[in-house]
Amino acid sequence: MASSSSIIGLLCLCMLMMGIAKAQLSSSFYSTSCPNVLSTINTAVTSAVSSDNRMGASLLRLHFHDCFVNGCDASILLADNSSFTGEQNAFSNSGSLRGFSTIDNIKTQLESSCPGVVSCADILAVAARDSVVALGGDSWTVQLGRRDSTTASRSDADNNLPLGNSSLASLQSLFSNKGFSTAEMVTLSGAHTVGQARCAAFRTRIYNDANINATYATSLQANCPTSGSPGNLAPLDQSTPTSFDNAYYTNLLTQEGLLHSDQELFNGGSTDSQVTSYSSDSATFLSDFASAMVKMGNLSPLTGSSGQIRSDCTRTN
């Protein structure tokens, strides 16, 4: 029979292990293990955005599409292998994900300076923040300590990511499933104030939707014919496509949302008032967006002993 002291020791060990498994994210997670992590990521992101003004939106989208599928675990970066079909070819991602080379560049630098320490999931979270700042948006404190997943799922991506033709009710449901209110959904949709979309994502809207500015629709049809050219691009915010501002909401007031799902936010429904408010109050939008992104980054992270720290973001160790 085990002694009382050994039983107590086992209980303490179990409690310690539970604590590790439930470890919390922290803004100072790498302060001693990799003190240059934030400056390394910032320098790389700033340079990438300066060279390609689409890159900021692409890196922000990578983080969002990662977090909405089983949490912020860098599963979106995993290439397909014999064990699983990953997220990169899911309907919302296929042919439209960008920014992998920037993430790989950052990872290579960090593996050189502090090998096996910084997760790909944390790189995505910080790169998203730095992208918004580089394009003129507000900053926020990124909590760190995420670990990387060892698997990915295309079907989970197909079931959790919003589509360009989503209805307001569908958007509300998808965001609610992740713990976001309708107000937070409207706020996070403001990410579409930067970036571009493929013709395939907005073709149906510009030829069939009634709630679209006629002049705007005609201008888009020139580069997005009724068939073919699915990869032709148009800015999600045609007013200030490379500035992180509130113009996305202003455009919705004049029925100039590029995607059907964009215009759903201002279409006689419950979210109209928030769109109107943001359209005239950029400061509130930017502040609300920063707060919502903190919450986004906290979606089901792997911490403690869960997952791994990938040495190559595209594959498991």
XYZ file of C-alpha atoms in Angstrom:
317
model
C 0.000 0.000 0.000
C 1.380 3.400 -0.988
C 2.430 5.695 1.848
C 0.518 8.910 2.496
C 3.544 10.972 1.487
C 3.817 9.241 -1.902
C 0.102 9.728 -2.540
C 0.426 13.409 -1.707
C 3.434 13.604 -4.015
C 1.467 12.055 -6.878
C -1.416 14.444 -6.290
C 0.938 17.408 -6.384
C 2.498 16.127 -9.605
C -0.932 15.708 -11.214
C -1.937 19.202 -10.162
C 1.306 20.587 -11.571
C 0.738 18.802 -14.879
C -2.813 20.118 -15.038
C -1.493 23.609 -14.454
C 0.988 23.234 -17.303
C -1.723 21.932 -19.631
C -3.876 24.923 -18.788
C -1.068 27.455 -19.031
C -2.214 30.944 -19.901
C -0.943 33.183 -22.642
C 1.288 36.055 -21.561
C 2.626 39.175 -23.232
C 6.051 38.446 -21.701
C 6.200 34.776 -22.646
C 9.445 35.103 -24.657
C 11.084 37.857 -22.601
C 13.992 35.623 -21.589
C 13.798 32.702 -24.032
C 13.722 34.845 -27.208
C 13.870 38.558 -26.366
C 14.217 39.653 -30.008
C 11.028 37.935 -31.182
C 8.829 41.042 -31.487
C 11.441 43.187 -33.209
C 12.295 40.373 -35.649
C 8.659 39.921 -36.650
C 8.001 43.652 -36.870
C 11.003 44.311 -39.117
C 10.037 41.485 -41.467
C 6.354 42.473 -41.644
C 7.085 46.165 -42.154
C 9.474 45.310 -44.976
C 7.018 42.886 -46.600
C 4.139 45.386 -46.486
C 6.385 48.117 -47.853
C 7.313 45.891 -50.805
C 3.774 44.601 -51.398
C 0.879 46.674 -50.056
C -1.420 43.630 -50.241
C 0.743 41.670 -47.821
C -0.669 43.268 -44.674
C -4.175 42.129 -45.519
C -2.897 38.681 -46.477
C -1.119 38.177 -43.136
C -4.155 39.416 -41.208
C -6.349 36.976 -43.138
C -3.989 34.066 -42.419
C -4.350 34.660 -38.679
C -8.142 34.972 -38.896
C -8.548 31.852 -41.038
C -6.207 29.976 -38.711
C -8.021 30.910 -35.507
C -11.506 30.164 -36.811
C -10.579 26.536 -37.514
C -9.894 24.706 -34.251
C -8.219 27.711 -32.657
C -5.050 29.745 -33.180
C -2.688 26.834 -33.710
C -1.029 27.500 -37.107
C -2.903 24.555 -38.625
C -3.499 26.697 -41.717
C 0.226 26.600 -42.490
C 0.423 22.810 -42.662
C 0.752 21.352 -46.147
C -1.285 18.249 -46.993
C 0.403 14.935 -46.241
C -0.420 11.240 -46.072
C -2.068 11.676 -42.655
C -4.501 14.491 -43.412
C -5.940 16.833 -46.011
C -5.308 20.276 -44.572
C -6.993 23.660 -44.696
C -5.219 25.360 -47.577
C -7.531 23.974 -50.251
C -10.758 24.520 -48.345
C -13.343 26.483 -50.317
C -12.644 29.795 -48.552
C -8.868 29.365 -48.832
C -8.131 27.733 -52.173
C -6.229 30.026 -54.500
C -6.506 33.014 -52.168
C -4.110 32.464 -49.261
C -0.930 34.541 -49.349
C 1.901 35.442 -47.011
C 3.487 32.032 -46.512
C 6.920 33.201 -47.638
C 6.858 36.073 -45.143
C 5.980 33.703 -42.304
C 8.683 31.259 -43.447
C 11.219 34.084 -43.533
C 10.364 35.099 -39.977
C 10.488 31.492 -38.782
C 13.925 30.969 -40.364
C 15.288 34.036 -38.591
C 13.859 33.007 -35.230
C 15.085 29.424 -35.565
C 18.547 30.882 -36.081
C 18.457 33.159 -33.041
C 16.392 31.008 -30.645
C 15.788 27.530 -32.120
C 12.747 25.540 -31.056
C 11.275 28.355 -28.994
C 8.781 30.499 -30.963
C 5.665 28.861 -32.358
C 4.309 29.453 -35.833
C 0.943 30.268 -34.222
C 2.513 33.129 -32.263
C 4.265 34.387 -35.392
C 0.896 34.562 -37.155
C -0.682 36.463 -34.258
C 2.075 39.068 -34.028
C 2.357 39.425 -37.814
C -1.377 40.171 -38.004
C -1.031 42.944 -35.408
C 2.047 44.419 -37.061
C 0.306 44.341 -40.451
C -2.620 46.389 -39.165
C -0.245 48.913 -37.610
C 1.826 49.119 -40.813
C -1.365 50.026 -42.715
C -2.436 52.728 -40.258
C -4.545 50.871 -37.701
C -4.326 50.797 -33.914
C -1.934 48.487 -32.101
C -2.762 45.982 -29.363
C -0.824 43.790 -26.962
C -0.493 40.274 -28.361
C -0.641 37.551 -25.762
C 1.935 34.841 -26.471
C 2.644 31.226 -25.616
C 0.597 29.393 -28.239
C 1.879 26.079 -29.514
C 1.435 24.529 -32.954
C -0.987 21.828 -33.983
C 0.157 18.502 -35.394
C -2.809 18.100 -37.734
C -5.233 20.076 -39.903
C -8.645 19.485 -41.436
C -10.077 20.714 -44.712
C -13.595 19.743 -43.660
C -13.302 21.764 -40.454
C -12.198 24.773 -42.504
C -15.131 24.351 -44.877
C -17.539 24.217 -41.939
C -16.168 27.145 -39.933
C -15.041 29.861 -42.346
C -17.527 32.411 -43.713
C -18.098 32.632 -47.445
C -18.422 35.659 -49.686
C -22.088 34.846 -50.264
C -22.943 34.351 -46.579
C -26.167 35.841 -45.251
C -26.265 37.995 -42.126
C -27.803 35.106 -40.192
C -25.034 32.775 -41.337
C -22.342 35.251 -40.329
C -23.943 35.732 -36.933
C -24.061 31.969 -36.421
C -20.461 31.337 -37.453
C -19.124 34.096 -35.189
C -21.432 33.144 -32.324
C -20.057 29.617 -32.484
C -16.642 31.131 -31.702
C -17.969 33.221 -28.829
C -18.303 36.534 -30.678
C -21.307 38.809 -30.413
C -22.971 40.263 -33.500
C -21.331 43.610 -32.663
C -17.895 41.963 -32.603
C -18.674 40.270 -35.916
C -19.391 43.660 -37.494
C -16.166 45.016 -36.008
C -13.993 42.162 -37.261
C -15.586 42.396 -40.710
C -13.863 45.773 -40.893
C -10.684 43.870 -41.755
C -12.074 44.145 -45.279
C -11.003 47.766 -45.298
C -7.771 46.372 -46.786
C -7.025 43.585 -49.225
C -8.511 42.270 -52.427
C -10.906 39.536 -53.481
C -11.010 37.285 -56.505
C -13.646 37.669 -59.204
C -14.980 34.214 -58.323
C -15.951 35.538 -54.878
C -17.989 38.535 -56.066
C -19.121 37.621 -59.609
C -22.625 36.590 -58.565
C -23.113 39.792 -56.562
C -22.151 42.238 -59.307
C -24.490 40.617 -61.844
C -27.399 39.472 -59.690
C -27.689 41.379 -56.399
C -30.206 44.201 -56.200
C -28.539 45.994 -53.285
C -25.468 47.157 -55.189
C -24.667 50.603 -56.570
C -25.199 50.326 -60.346
C -22.167 52.395 -61.294
C -19.990 50.413 -58.917
C -21.258 47.107 -60.314
C -20.571 48.198 -63.893
C -17.030 49.230 -63.024
C -16.358 45.800 -61.550
C -17.890 43.903 -64.470
C -15.181 45.215 -66.801
C -12.610 43.079 -64.971
C -14.922 40.260 -63.904
C -16.903 38.892 -66.859
C -19.845 36.542 -66.469
C -17.524 33.575 -67.044
C -13.797 32.985 -66.899
C -11.085 35.077 -65.214
C -11.894 33.805 -61.683
C -8.605 35.108 -60.321
C -8.994 38.731 -61.430
C -8.805 40.973 -58.379
C -10.729 43.944 -57.013
C -10.147 45.850 -53.755
C -12.511 45.072 -50.897
C -12.469 48.797 -50.107
C -12.327 50.717 -53.345
C -11.957 54.076 -51.559
C -8.696 53.550 -49.633
C -7.641 49.962 -50.440
C -4.307 50.010 -48.617
C -5.229 52.066 -45.544
C -6.619 50.506 -42.393
C -9.469 52.948 -41.776
C -13.264 53.053 -41.554
C -13.921 53.522 -45.293
C -15.242 49.941 -45.517
C -18.311 51.035 -43.551
C -18.717 54.268 -45.496
C -18.804 52.218 -48.695
C -21.594 50.036 -47.326
C -23.823 53.088 -46.872
C -23.746 53.631 -50.648
C -24.151 49.912 -51.444
C -20.532 49.534 -52.493
C -19.632 46.452 -50.503
C -17.649 44.126 -52.761
C -18.870 40.835 -51.344
C -22.488 39.855 -50.779
C -21.531 39.132 -47.161
C -20.130 42.654 -46.783
C -23.331 44.381 -47.899
C -25.367 42.109 -45.620
C -24.086 44.234 -42.735
C -25.999 47.215 -44.110
C -29.118 45.907 -45.748
C -32.056 46.931 -43.566
C -31.132 44.618 -40.727
C -30.038 44.729 -37.096
C -26.433 45.713 -37.855
C -27.241 48.846 -39.891
C -26.873 51.183 -36.918
C -23.389 49.946 -36.039
C -22.224 50.338 -39.639
C -23.577 53.878 -39.670
C -21.839 54.651 -36.395
C -18.472 53.323 -37.555
C -18.763 55.185 -40.860
C -18.566 58.479 -38.986
C -16.307 57.451 -36.104
C -13.009 55.988 -37.240
C -11.396 56.157 -33.797
C -14.059 53.969 -32.205
C -13.838 51.402 -34.983
C -10.038 51.178 -34.742
C -10.162 50.817 -30.962
C -12.941 48.219 -31.095
C -11.073 46.290 -33.793
C -7.922 46.102 -31.690
C -9.931 44.773 -28.718
C -11.719 42.203 -30.878
C -8.393 40.985 -32.268
C -7.123 40.281 -28.748
C -10.181 38.075 -28.267
C -9.610 36.479 -31.683
C -6.049 35.573 -30.752
C -7.298 33.826 -27.617
C -9.465 31.319 -29.495
C -8.606 27.839 -28.179
C -4.807 28.115 -28.199
C -2.664 25.070 -27.550
C -0.526 25.761 -24.471
C 1.637 23.977 -21.950
C 2.499 20.503 -23.178
C -0.129 20.403 -25.950
C 0.958 20.491 -29.574
C 4.560 21.283 -30.460
C 6.880 24.071 -31.583
C 7.330 23.331 -35.279
C 10.789 23.966 -36.684
C 9.203 24.291 -40.135
C 5.765 25.899 -40.206
C 4.642 23.818 -43.199
C 5.080 20.410 -41.554
C 5.128 18.719 -38.192
C 8.412 17.869 -36.503
